[in-house]
């Protein structure tokens, strides 16, 4: 795909990797709508894990092993916070901390979330735009045997150990797609749902009132939607998506994910190890593409992104 713009929906490390691959092809013609349900307040600062993971990946400074945070970051501030008796289970690197300080200060000075994020992105010199799914706060919460937990409490402090019985997105009824998201949608010739957790990364984005309708309207105009499976060989490449799907009684497979996107996706990309599942995807009325979806390095990110864009162009 050469000239037209593309909109990607992403959350978490897998989404950030594909967004990075897409940026390699599209540069400033890429807009990435990110989940803000994982956002949290730590030490009086707003932390936006999915936005920041995409930001650091697009800037090429992500911590290679974890995929989030900044490569080579130190943790002196965290150690000092611990010395003051503050909680340290959610670990913020020193350079990462600077982002949360700047963002929170600008918000407290009256800045709007999307504008503040775009300003910070410009400082890191990335070509694409990363757009929070909404300016209003939305917070993902999961119900476990111990009751409702904030997402990062479940994800980081409890290391995703408790079984998730229910998921909700607090505040979502009052959220709206931003003018920037709607403008990016209107300008896009194709939409990519990245290989992110469908239940806690993509669902909040699609759950913003008006978002599904806006994507539906784009499809009516002939804008194709491709989704990439985050489940490979019946397992999540990263994170708890597989366990969450199972606990909620959903099929833990690429077909199970495709089913969640059946009313939205024209193309579904599944990994070569799941080639036998392609007919099950096609049976849902979605065109299946089978390829290597494991993004081990920059070249693999760009190659997968190229295949996704090629499949969309062919629609
Ligand atoms: N994940 C962890 O497993 N432990 C951490 O201490 C942690 C800190 C952290 C700080 C900033 C940030 O942007 C992300 C951070 N993450 C951490 C990752 C993050 O919580 C998850 O990857 C996402 O929320 C899941 O999509």
mmCIF file of C-alpha atoms and ligand atoms in Angstrom:
data_model
loop_
_atom_site.group_PDB
_atom_site.id
_atom_site.type_symbol
_atom_site.label_atom_id
_atom_site.label_comp_id
_atom_site.label_asym_id
_atom_site.label_seq_id
_atom_site.Cartn_x
_atom_site.Cartn_y
_atom_site.Cartn_z
ATOM 1 C CA UNK A 1 0.000 0.000 0.000
ATOM 2 C CA UNK A 2 1.591 3.326 -0.925
ATOM 3 C CA UNK A 3 -0.323 6.566 -0.439
ATOM 4 C CA UNK A 4 -3.445 5.888 1.641
ATOM 5 C CA UNK A 5 -3.486 6.186 5.397
ATOM 6 C CA UNK A 6 -4.023 3.253 7.753
ATOM 7 C CA UNK A 7 -5.536 3.106 11.205
ATOM 8 C CA UNK A 8 -4.344 0.441 13.655
ATOM 9 C CA UNK A 9 -5.965 -0.551 16.954
ATOM 10 C CA UNK A 10 -3.430 -1.692 19.529
ATOM 11 C CA UNK A 11 -2.701 -2.396 23.160
ATOM 12 C CA UNK A 12 0.261 -4.114 24.792
ATOM 13 C CA UNK A 13 3.493 -5.536 23.448
ATOM 14 C CA UNK A 14 2.206 -7.579 20.456
ATOM 15 C CA UNK A 15 0.199 -4.622 19.232
ATOM 16 C CA UNK A 16 3.166 -2.298 19.641
ATOM 17 C CA UNK A 17 5.403 -4.602 17.591
ATOM 18 C CA UNK A 18 2.995 -4.731 14.659
ATOM 19 C CA UNK A 19 2.381 -0.977 14.920
ATOM 20 C CA UNK A 20 6.151 -0.537 14.623
ATOM 21 C CA UNK A 21 6.190 -2.751 11.521
ATOM 22 C CA UNK A 22 3.330 -0.726 10.042
ATOM 23 C CA UNK A 23 5.181 2.517 10.779
ATOM 24 C CA UNK A 24 8.184 1.164 8.835
ATOM 25 C CA UNK A 25 5.939 0.996 5.746
ATOM 26 C CA UNK A 26 3.643 3.967 6.322
ATOM 27 C CA UNK A 27 5.526 6.566 8.368
ATOM 28 C CA UNK A 28 3.216 9.506 9.100
ATOM 29 C CA UNK A 29 0.362 7.835 7.217
ATOM 30 C CA UNK A 30 -0.150 5.568 10.238
ATOM 31 C CA UNK A 31 -2.403 6.405 13.181
ATOM 32 C CA UNK A 32 -2.547 3.971 16.113
ATOM 33 C CA UNK A 33 -5.556 4.069 18.416
ATOM 34 C CA UNK A 34 -4.446 2.730 21.788
ATOM 35 C CA UNK A 35 -6.295 1.195 24.689
ATOM 36 C CA UNK A 36 -6.370 3.421 27.762
ATOM 37 C CA UNK A 37 -8.147 0.897 30.007
ATOM 38 C CA UNK A 38 -4.752 -0.228 31.394
ATOM 39 C CA UNK A 39 -3.922 3.322 32.499
ATOM 40 C CA UNK A 40 -3.315 3.841 36.184
ATOM 41 C CA UNK A 41 -2.281 6.454 38.703
ATOM 42 C CA UNK A 42 1.041 5.728 40.430
ATOM 43 C CA UNK A 43 2.728 8.111 42.890
ATOM 44 C CA UNK A 44 0.356 10.868 41.813
ATOM 45 C CA UNK A 45 1.239 10.411 38.126
ATOM 46 C CA UNK A 46 -0.789 9.161 35.183
ATOM 47 C CA UNK A 47 0.855 6.072 33.668
ATOM 48 C CA UNK A 48 -0.443 4.852 30.285
ATOM 49 C CA UNK A 49 1.151 1.419 29.718
ATOM 50 C CA UNK A 50 -0.337 0.697 26.291
ATOM 51 C CA UNK A 51 0.249 4.202 24.906
ATOM 52 C CA UNK A 52 3.764 4.218 26.304
ATOM 53 C CA UNK A 53 4.600 0.715 25.049
ATOM 54 C CA UNK A 54 3.548 1.734 21.541
ATOM 55 C CA UNK A 55 5.434 5.037 21.923
ATOM 56 C CA UNK A 56 8.712 3.413 22.967
ATOM 57 C CA UNK A 57 8.435 0.748 20.254
ATOM 58 C CA UNK A 58 7.753 3.328 17.538
ATOM 59 C CA UNK A 59 10.662 5.399 18.862
ATOM 60 C CA UNK A 60 12.906 2.299 18.779
ATOM 61 C CA UNK A 61 13.865 2.587 22.456
ATOM 62 C CA UNK A 62 11.758 -0.196 23.998
ATOM 63 C CA UNK A 63 13.244 -2.594 26.506
ATOM 64 C CA UNK A 64 13.948 -5.557 24.257
ATOM 65 C CA UNK A 65 13.246 -8.413 26.656
ATOM 66 C CA UNK A 66 9.975 -7.179 28.183
ATOM 67 C CA UNK A 67 8.726 -5.040 25.293
ATOM 68 C CA UNK A 68 7.617 -2.239 27.665
ATOM 69 C CA UNK A 69 9.727 0.422 29.357
ATOM 70 C CA UNK A 70 12.961 1.900 27.968
ATOM 71 C CA UNK A 71 16.077 -0.125 27.120
ATOM 72 C CA UNK A 72 18.890 0.457 29.612
ATOM 73 C CA UNK A 73 16.663 2.400 32.025
ATOM 74 C CA UNK A 74 17.715 2.568 35.666
ATOM 75 C CA UNK A 75 15.448 2.344 38.721
ATOM 76 C CA UNK A 76 17.034 4.728 41.219
ATOM 77 C CA UNK A 77 13.848 6.766 41.763
ATOM 78 C CA UNK A 78 11.888 3.594 42.456
ATOM 79 C CA UNK A 79 14.448 2.442 45.030
ATOM 80 C CA UNK A 80 14.254 5.845 46.703
ATOM 81 C CA UNK A 81 10.443 5.744 46.712
ATOM 82 C CA UNK A 82 10.759 2.379 48.446
ATOM 83 C CA UNK A 83 13.000 3.982 51.042
ATOM 84 C CA UNK A 84 10.141 6.397 51.788
ATOM 85 C CA UNK A 85 7.788 3.461 52.258
ATOM 86 C CA UNK A 86 5.976 3.907 48.940
ATOM 87 C CA UNK A 87 4.706 0.872 46.987
ATOM 88 C CA UNK A 88 7.238 -0.431 44.463
ATOM 89 C CA UNK A 89 5.481 -3.422 42.880
ATOM 90 C CA UNK A 90 4.685 -1.373 39.765
ATOM 91 C CA UNK A 91 8.201 -0.617 38.647
ATOM 92 C CA UNK A 92 8.824 2.668 36.831
ATOM 93 C CA UNK A 93 12.234 3.252 35.281
ATOM 94 C CA UNK A 94 13.902 6.643 35.765
ATOM 95 C CA UNK A 95 13.650 7.720 32.128
ATOM 96 C CA UNK A 96 10.130 6.295 31.886
ATOM 97 C CA UNK A 97 9.219 8.319 34.983
ATOM 98 C CA UNK A 98 10.067 11.515 33.105
ATOM 99 C CA UNK A 99 7.258 10.783 30.643
ATOM 100 C CA UNK A 100 4.705 10.397 33.445
ATOM 101 C CA UNK A 101 5.916 13.572 35.156
ATOM 102 C CA UNK A 102 5.702 15.638 31.954
ATOM 103 C CA UNK A 103 2.319 14.186 30.961
ATOM 104 C CA UNK A 104 0.759 14.664 34.388
ATOM 105 C CA UNK A 105 2.059 18.225 34.662
ATOM 106 C CA UNK A 106 0.621 19.144 31.250
ATOM 107 C CA UNK A 107 -2.731 17.559 32.114
ATOM 108 C CA UNK A 108 -2.814 19.399 35.430
ATOM 109 C CA UNK A 109 -2.097 22.621 33.536
ATOM 110 C CA UNK A 110 -5.316 22.015 31.581
ATOM 111 C CA UNK A 111 -4.062 20.031 28.594
ATOM 112 C CA UNK A 112 -6.346 17.556 26.855
ATOM 113 C CA UNK A 113 -5.086 13.951 26.994
ATOM 114 C CA UNK A 114 -4.787 13.447 23.219
ATOM 115 C CA UNK A 115 -3.019 16.786 22.668
ATOM 116 C CA UNK A 116 -0.647 16.121 25.560
ATOM 117 C CA UNK A 117 0.197 12.658 24.188
ATOM 118 C CA UNK A 118 0.742 13.989 20.649
ATOM 119 C CA UNK A 119 3.082 16.669 22.008
ATOM 120 C CA UNK A 120 5.165 14.112 23.877
ATOM 121 C CA UNK A 121 5.262 11.874 20.804
ATOM 122 C CA UNK A 122 6.587 14.769 18.701
ATOM 123 C CA UNK A 123 9.417 15.219 21.210
ATOM 124 C CA UNK A 124 10.497 11.629 20.593
ATOM 125 C CA UNK A 125 10.360 12.225 16.845
ATOM 126 C CA UNK A 126 8.093 9.348 15.870
ATOM 127 C CA UNK A 127 6.443 9.523 12.452
ATOM 128 C CA UNK A 128 3.066 7.947 13.292
ATOM 129 C CA UNK A 129 0.418 9.392 15.607
ATOM 130 C CA UNK A 130 -0.630 7.445 18.697
ATOM 131 C CA UNK A 131 -4.174 8.377 19.681
ATOM 132 C CA UNK A 132 -5.710 7.480 23.046
ATOM 133 C CA UNK A 133 -9.063 5.789 22.349
ATOM 134 C CA UNK A 134 -10.787 8.555 24.365
ATOM 135 C CA UNK A 135 -9.852 11.597 26.423
ATOM 136 C CA UNK A 136 -12.176 10.546 29.239
ATOM 137 C CA UNK A 137 -10.718 8.118 31.810
ATOM 138 C CA UNK A 138 -11.641 4.458 31.289
ATOM 139 C CA UNK A 139 -10.323 1.844 33.707
ATOM 140 C CA UNK A 140 -10.374 -1.900 33.081
ATOM 141 C CA UNK A 141 -11.296 -3.953 36.137
ATOM 142 C CA UNK A 142 -11.414 -7.718 36.502
ATOM 143 C CA UNK A 143 -13.525 -9.747 38.908
ATOM 144 C CA UNK A 144 -11.762 -12.597 40.665
ATOM 145 C CA UNK A 145 -12.668 -14.720 43.694
ATOM 146 C CA UNK A 146 -11.411 -11.764 45.751
ATOM 147 C CA UNK A 147 -13.822 -9.328 44.080
ATOM 148 C CA UNK A 148 -13.135 -6.538 41.566
ATOM 149 C CA UNK A 149 -9.486 -5.572 41.034
ATOM 150 C CA UNK A 150 -7.908 -2.695 39.142
ATOM 151 C CA UNK A 151 -6.206 -4.031 36.034
ATOM 152 C CA UNK A 152 -2.577 -3.391 37.023
ATOM 153 C CA UNK A 153 -3.259 -4.809 40.486
ATOM 154 C CA UNK A 154 -4.295 -8.049 38.780
ATOM 155 C CA UNK A 155 -1.715 -7.894 35.982
ATOM 156 C CA UNK A 156 1.441 -6.806 37.774
ATOM 157 C CA UNK A 157 0.990 -7.118 41.545
ATOM 158 C CA UNK A 158 -0.812 -10.491 41.409
ATOM 159 C CA UNK A 159 1.069 -11.593 38.246
ATOM 160 C CA UNK A 160 -2.210 -12.546 36.523
ATOM 161 C CA UNK A 161 -2.542 -15.513 38.887
ATOM 162 C CA UNK A 162 -6.231 -15.193 39.896
ATOM 163 C CA UNK A 163 -8.823 -16.527 37.493
ATOM 164 C CA UNK A 164 -10.737 -13.746 35.744
ATOM 165 C CA UNK A 165 -14.482 -14.270 36.136
ATOM 166 C CA UNK A 166 -15.684 -11.025 34.599
ATOM 167 C CA UNK A 167 -14.255 -7.896 32.943
ATOM 168 C CA UNK A 168 -15.644 -4.364 33.007
ATOM 169 C CA UNK A 169 -14.477 -0.982 31.738
ATOM 170 C CA UNK A 170 -15.299 1.608 34.367
ATOM 171 C CA UNK A 171 -16.159 4.998 32.883
ATOM 172 C CA UNK A 172 -16.639 3.740 29.330
ATOM 173 C CA UNK A 173 -20.250 4.939 29.085
ATOM 174 C CA UNK A 174 -19.007 8.520 29.430
ATOM 175 C CA UNK A 175 -16.161 8.095 26.924
ATOM 176 C CA UNK A 176 -16.354 9.146 23.268
ATOM 177 C CA UNK A 177 -14.018 8.673 20.283
ATOM 178 C CA UNK A 178 -11.947 11.844 20.050
ATOM 179 C CA UNK A 179 -12.031 14.216 17.084
ATOM 180 C CA UNK A 180 -8.533 12.953 16.241
ATOM 181 C CA UNK A 181 -9.662 9.298 16.204
ATOM 182 C CA UNK A 182 -12.700 10.115 14.047
ATOM 183 C CA UNK A 183 -10.572 12.190 11.648
ATOM 184 C CA UNK A 184 -8.005 9.386 11.382
ATOM 185 C CA UNK A 185 -10.815 6.898 10.691
ATOM 186 C CA UNK A 186 -12.285 9.159 8.030
ATOM 187 C CA UNK A 187 -8.870 9.467 6.348
ATOM 188 C CA UNK A 188 -8.020 5.758 6.483
ATOM 189 C CA UNK A 189 -8.099 3.404 3.537
ATOM 190 C CA UNK A 190 -7.660 0.351 5.771
ATOM 191 C CA UNK A 191 -7.910 -0.683 9.413
ATOM 192 C CA UNK A 192 -5.671 -3.177 11.235
ATOM 193 C CA UNK A 193 -6.568 -4.808 14.545
ATOM 194 C CA UNK A 194 -3.170 -5.688 15.980
ATOM 195 C CA UNK A 195 -2.386 -8.994 17.767
ATOM 196 C CA UNK A 196 -3.431 -7.637 21.151
ATOM 197 C CA UNK A 197 -5.522 -9.247 23.865
ATOM 198 C CA UNK A 198 -9.062 -9.184 22.407
ATOM 199 C CA UNK A 199 -10.686 -9.022 25.845
ATOM 200 C CA UNK A 200 -8.712 -6.316 27.657
ATOM 201 C CA UNK A 201 -6.825 -4.460 24.897
ATOM 202 C CA UNK A 202 -9.100 -4.380 21.839
ATOM 203 C CA UNK A 203 -12.500 -4.710 23.578
ATOM 204 C CA UNK A 204 -12.139 -1.401 25.473
ATOM 205 C CA UNK A 205 -11.307 0.429 22.226
ATOM 206 C CA UNK A 206 -14.292 -1.105 20.441
ATOM 207 C CA UNK A 207 -16.394 -0.514 23.557
ATOM 208 C CA UNK A 208 -16.072 3.274 23.456
ATOM 209 C CA UNK A 209 -19.612 4.354 22.535
ATOM 210 C CA UNK A 210 -19.626 5.303 18.862
ATOM 211 C CA UNK A 211 -16.359 3.499 17.975
ATOM 212 C CA UNK A 212 -17.902 0.357 16.476
ATOM 213 C CA UNK A 213 -20.368 2.524 14.561
ATOM 214 C CA UNK A 214 -17.540 4.688 13.185
ATOM 215 C CA UNK A 215 -15.586 1.603 12.093
ATOM 216 C CA UNK A 216 -18.806 0.143 10.640
ATOM 217 C CA UNK A 217 -19.375 3.345 8.667
ATOM 218 C CA UNK A 218 -15.816 3.123 7.317
ATOM 219 C CA UNK A 219 -16.473 -0.467 6.219
ATOM 220 C CA UNK A 220 -19.655 0.691 4.495
ATOM 221 C CA UNK A 221 -17.436 3.069 2.492
ATOM 222 C CA UNK A 222 -15.363 0.039 1.456
ATOM 223 C CA UNK A 223 -12.538 0.383 3.997
ATOM 224 C CA UNK A 224 -11.349 -3.188 4.755
ATOM 225 C CA UNK A 225 -10.474 -4.383 8.258
ATOM 226 C CA UNK A 226 -7.762 -6.970 8.994
ATOM 227 C CA UNK A 227 -7.141 -8.577 12.383
ATOM 228 C CA UNK A 228 -4.033 -10.510 13.415
ATOM 229 C CA UNK A 229 -4.379 -13.379 15.882
ATOM 230 C CA UNK A 230 -2.654 -12.958 19.263
ATOM 231 C CA UNK A 231 -3.279 -16.672 19.889
ATOM 232 C CA UNK A 232 -0.769 -18.985 18.230
ATOM 233 C CA UNK A 233 -0.933 -22.739 18.643
ATOM 234 C CA UNK A 234 -3.654 -22.316 21.262
ATOM 235 C CA UNK A 235 -1.508 -20.032 23.439
ATOM 236 C CA UNK A 236 -1.052 -16.307 23.907
ATOM 237 C CA UNK A 237 2.410 -15.224 22.794
ATOM 238 C CA UNK A 238 2.494 -12.898 25.826
ATOM 239 C CA UNK A 239 0.165 -12.141 28.694
ATOM 240 C CA UNK A 240 -2.957 -13.869 29.972
ATOM 241 C CA UNK A 241 -5.240 -13.791 26.880
ATOM 242 C CA UNK A 242 -5.354 -17.586 26.638
ATOM 243 C CA UNK A 243 -6.286 -18.064 30.296
ATOM 244 C CA UNK A 244 -8.827 -15.234 30.135
ATOM 245 C CA UNK A 245 -10.528 -16.700 27.058
ATOM 246 C CA UNK A 246 -10.706 -20.118 28.733
ATOM 247 C CA UNK A 247 -12.017 -18.740 32.018
ATOM 248 C CA UNK A 248 -14.766 -16.848 30.193
ATOM 249 C CA UNK A 249 -15.824 -19.973 28.294
ATOM 250 C CA UNK A 250 -14.465 -18.803 24.934
ATOM 251 C CA UNK A 251 -12.493 -20.955 22.507
ATOM 252 C CA UNK A 252 -8.735 -20.593 23.042
ATOM 253 C CA UNK A 253 -7.640 -20.607 19.417
ATOM 254 C CA UNK A 254 -7.178 -18.305 16.461
ATOM 255 C CA UNK A 255 -10.719 -19.261 15.376
ATOM 256 C CA UNK A 256 -11.986 -18.263 18.819
ATOM 257 C CA UNK A 257 -10.444 -14.813 18.329
ATOM 258 C CA UNK A 258 -11.723 -14.567 14.746
ATOM 259 C CA UNK A 259 -15.218 -15.274 16.073
ATOM 260 C CA UNK A 260 -14.921 -12.249 18.397
ATOM 261 C CA UNK A 261 -14.189 -10.085 15.337
ATOM 262 C CA UNK A 262 -16.652 -11.805 12.977
ATOM 263 C CA UNK A 263 -18.879 -8.734 12.606
ATOM 264 C CA UNK A 264 -15.893 -6.467 12.009
ATOM 265 C CA UNK A 265 -13.044 -8.150 10.126
ATOM 266 C CA UNK A 266 -12.716 -8.821 6.386
ATOM 267 C CA UNK A 267 -9.305 -10.469 6.721
ATOM 268 C CA UNK A 268 -7.908 -12.573 9.578
ATOM 269 C CA UNK A 269 -4.217 -13.386 9.801
ATOM 270 C CA UNK A 270 -3.253 -16.565 11.610
ATOM 271 C CA UNK A 271 0.085 -18.181 12.213
ATOM 272 C CA UNK A 272 1.459 -20.980 10.043
ATOM 273 C CA UNK A 273 1.253 -23.404 12.993
ATOM 274 C CA UNK A 274 -2.517 -22.832 12.894
ATOM 275 C CA UNK A 275 -2.861 -23.381 9.129
ATOM 276 C CA UNK A 276 -5.397 -26.149 9.747
ATOM 277 C CA UNK A 277 -7.714 -23.561 11.359
ATOM 278 C CA UNK A 278 -7.965 -21.422 8.210
ATOM 279 C CA UNK A 279 -11.154 -23.161 6.966
ATOM 280 C CA UNK A 280 -12.763 -22.451 10.367
ATOM 281 C CA UNK A 281 -11.971 -18.750 9.906
ATOM 282 C CA UNK A 282 -13.295 -18.778 6.336
ATOM 283 C CA UNK A 283 -16.490 -20.440 7.621
ATOM 284 C CA UNK A 284 -17.090 -17.251 9.619
ATOM 285 C CA UNK A 285 -17.111 -15.308 6.341
ATOM 286 C CA UNK A 286 -13.626 -13.861 6.940
ATOM 287 C CA UNK A 287 -10.791 -14.251 4.438
ATOM 288 C CA UNK A 288 -7.961 -16.163 6.156
ATOM 289 C CA UNK A 289 -4.270 -15.409 5.566
ATOM 290 C CA UNK A 290 -1.722 -17.891 6.927
ATOM 291 C CA UNK A 291 1.813 -16.669 7.583
ATOM 292 C CA UNK A 292 4.580 -16.473 10.188
ATOM 293 C CA UNK A 293 3.202 -14.022 12.773
ATOM 294 C CA UNK A 294 6.050 -14.235 15.318
ATOM 295 C CA UNK A 295 7.773 -10.842 15.391
ATOM 296 C CA UNK A 296 11.247 -11.712 16.668
ATOM 297 C CA UNK A 297 13.047 -8.663 15.231
ATOM 298 C CA UNK A 298 12.471 -5.441 13.267
ATOM 299 C CA UNK A 299 12.593 -7.285 9.951
ATOM 300 C CA UNK A 300 9.894 -9.722 11.121
ATOM 301 C CA UNK A 301 7.706 -6.806 12.286
ATOM 302 C CA UNK A 302 8.005 -5.101 8.904
ATOM 303 C CA UNK A 303 7.496 -8.334 6.986
ATOM 304 C CA UNK A 304 4.261 -9.197 8.828
ATOM 305 C CA UNK A 305 3.029 -5.611 8.482
ATOM 306 C CA UNK A 306 3.770 -5.772 4.751
ATOM 307 C CA UNK A 307 1.761 -8.982 4.401
ATOM 308 C CA UNK A 308 -1.181 -7.481 6.285
ATOM 309 C CA UNK A 309 -1.096 -4.342 4.119
ATOM 310 C CA UNK A 310 -0.811 -6.480 0.985
ATOM 311 C CA UNK A 311 -3.849 -8.528 2.005
ATOM 312 C CA UNK A 312 -5.830 -5.341 2.666
ATOM 313 C CA UNK A 313 -4.796 -3.834 -0.642
ATOM 314 C CA UNK A 314 -6.074 -6.940 -2.407
ATOM 315 C CA UNK A 315 -9.582 -6.463 -0.920
HETATM 316 N N1 LIG B 1 4.640 -4.972 33.782
HETATM 317 C C1 LIG B 1 5.095 -5.803 34.759
HETATM 318 O O1 LIG B 1 4.953 -7.007 34.638
HETATM 319 N N2 LIG B 1 5.696 -5.276 35.899
HETATM 320 C C2 LIG B 1 5.911 -3.965 36.082
HETATM 321 O O2 LIG B 1 6.444 -3.547 37.106
HETATM 322 C C3 LIG B 1 5.444 -3.078 35.035
HETATM 323 C C4 LIG B 1 5.658 -1.700 35.126
HETATM 324 C C5 LIG B 1 5.290 -0.888 34.040
HETATM 325 C C6 LIG B 1 5.556 0.478 34.073
HETATM 326 C C7 LIG B 1 5.208 1.294 33.015
HETATM 327 C C8 LIG B 1 4.586 0.733 31.905
HETATM 328 O O3 LIG B 1 4.229 1.521 30.867
HETATM 329 C C9 LIG B 1 4.308 -0.626 31.839
HETATM 330 C C10 LIG B 1 4.650 -1.449 32.913
HETATM 331 N N3 LIG B 1 4.405 -2.824 32.876
HETATM 332 C C11 LIG B 1 4.825 -3.640 33.893
HETATM 333 C C12 LIG B 1 3.748 -3.433 31.729
HETATM 334 C C13 LIG B 1 2.249 -3.270 31.720
HETATM 335 O O4 LIG B 1 1.641 -3.243 32.944
HETATM 336 C C14 LIG B 1 1.567 -4.341 30.867
HETATM 337 O O5 LIG B 1 2.391 -4.779 29.838
HETATM 338 C C15 LIG B 1 0.307 -3.847 30.196
HETATM 339 O O6 LIG B 1 -0.543 -3.120 30.995
HETATM 340 C C16 LIG B 1 -0.459 -5.012 29.559
HETATM 341 O O7 LIG B 1 -0.871 -4.594 28.336
#
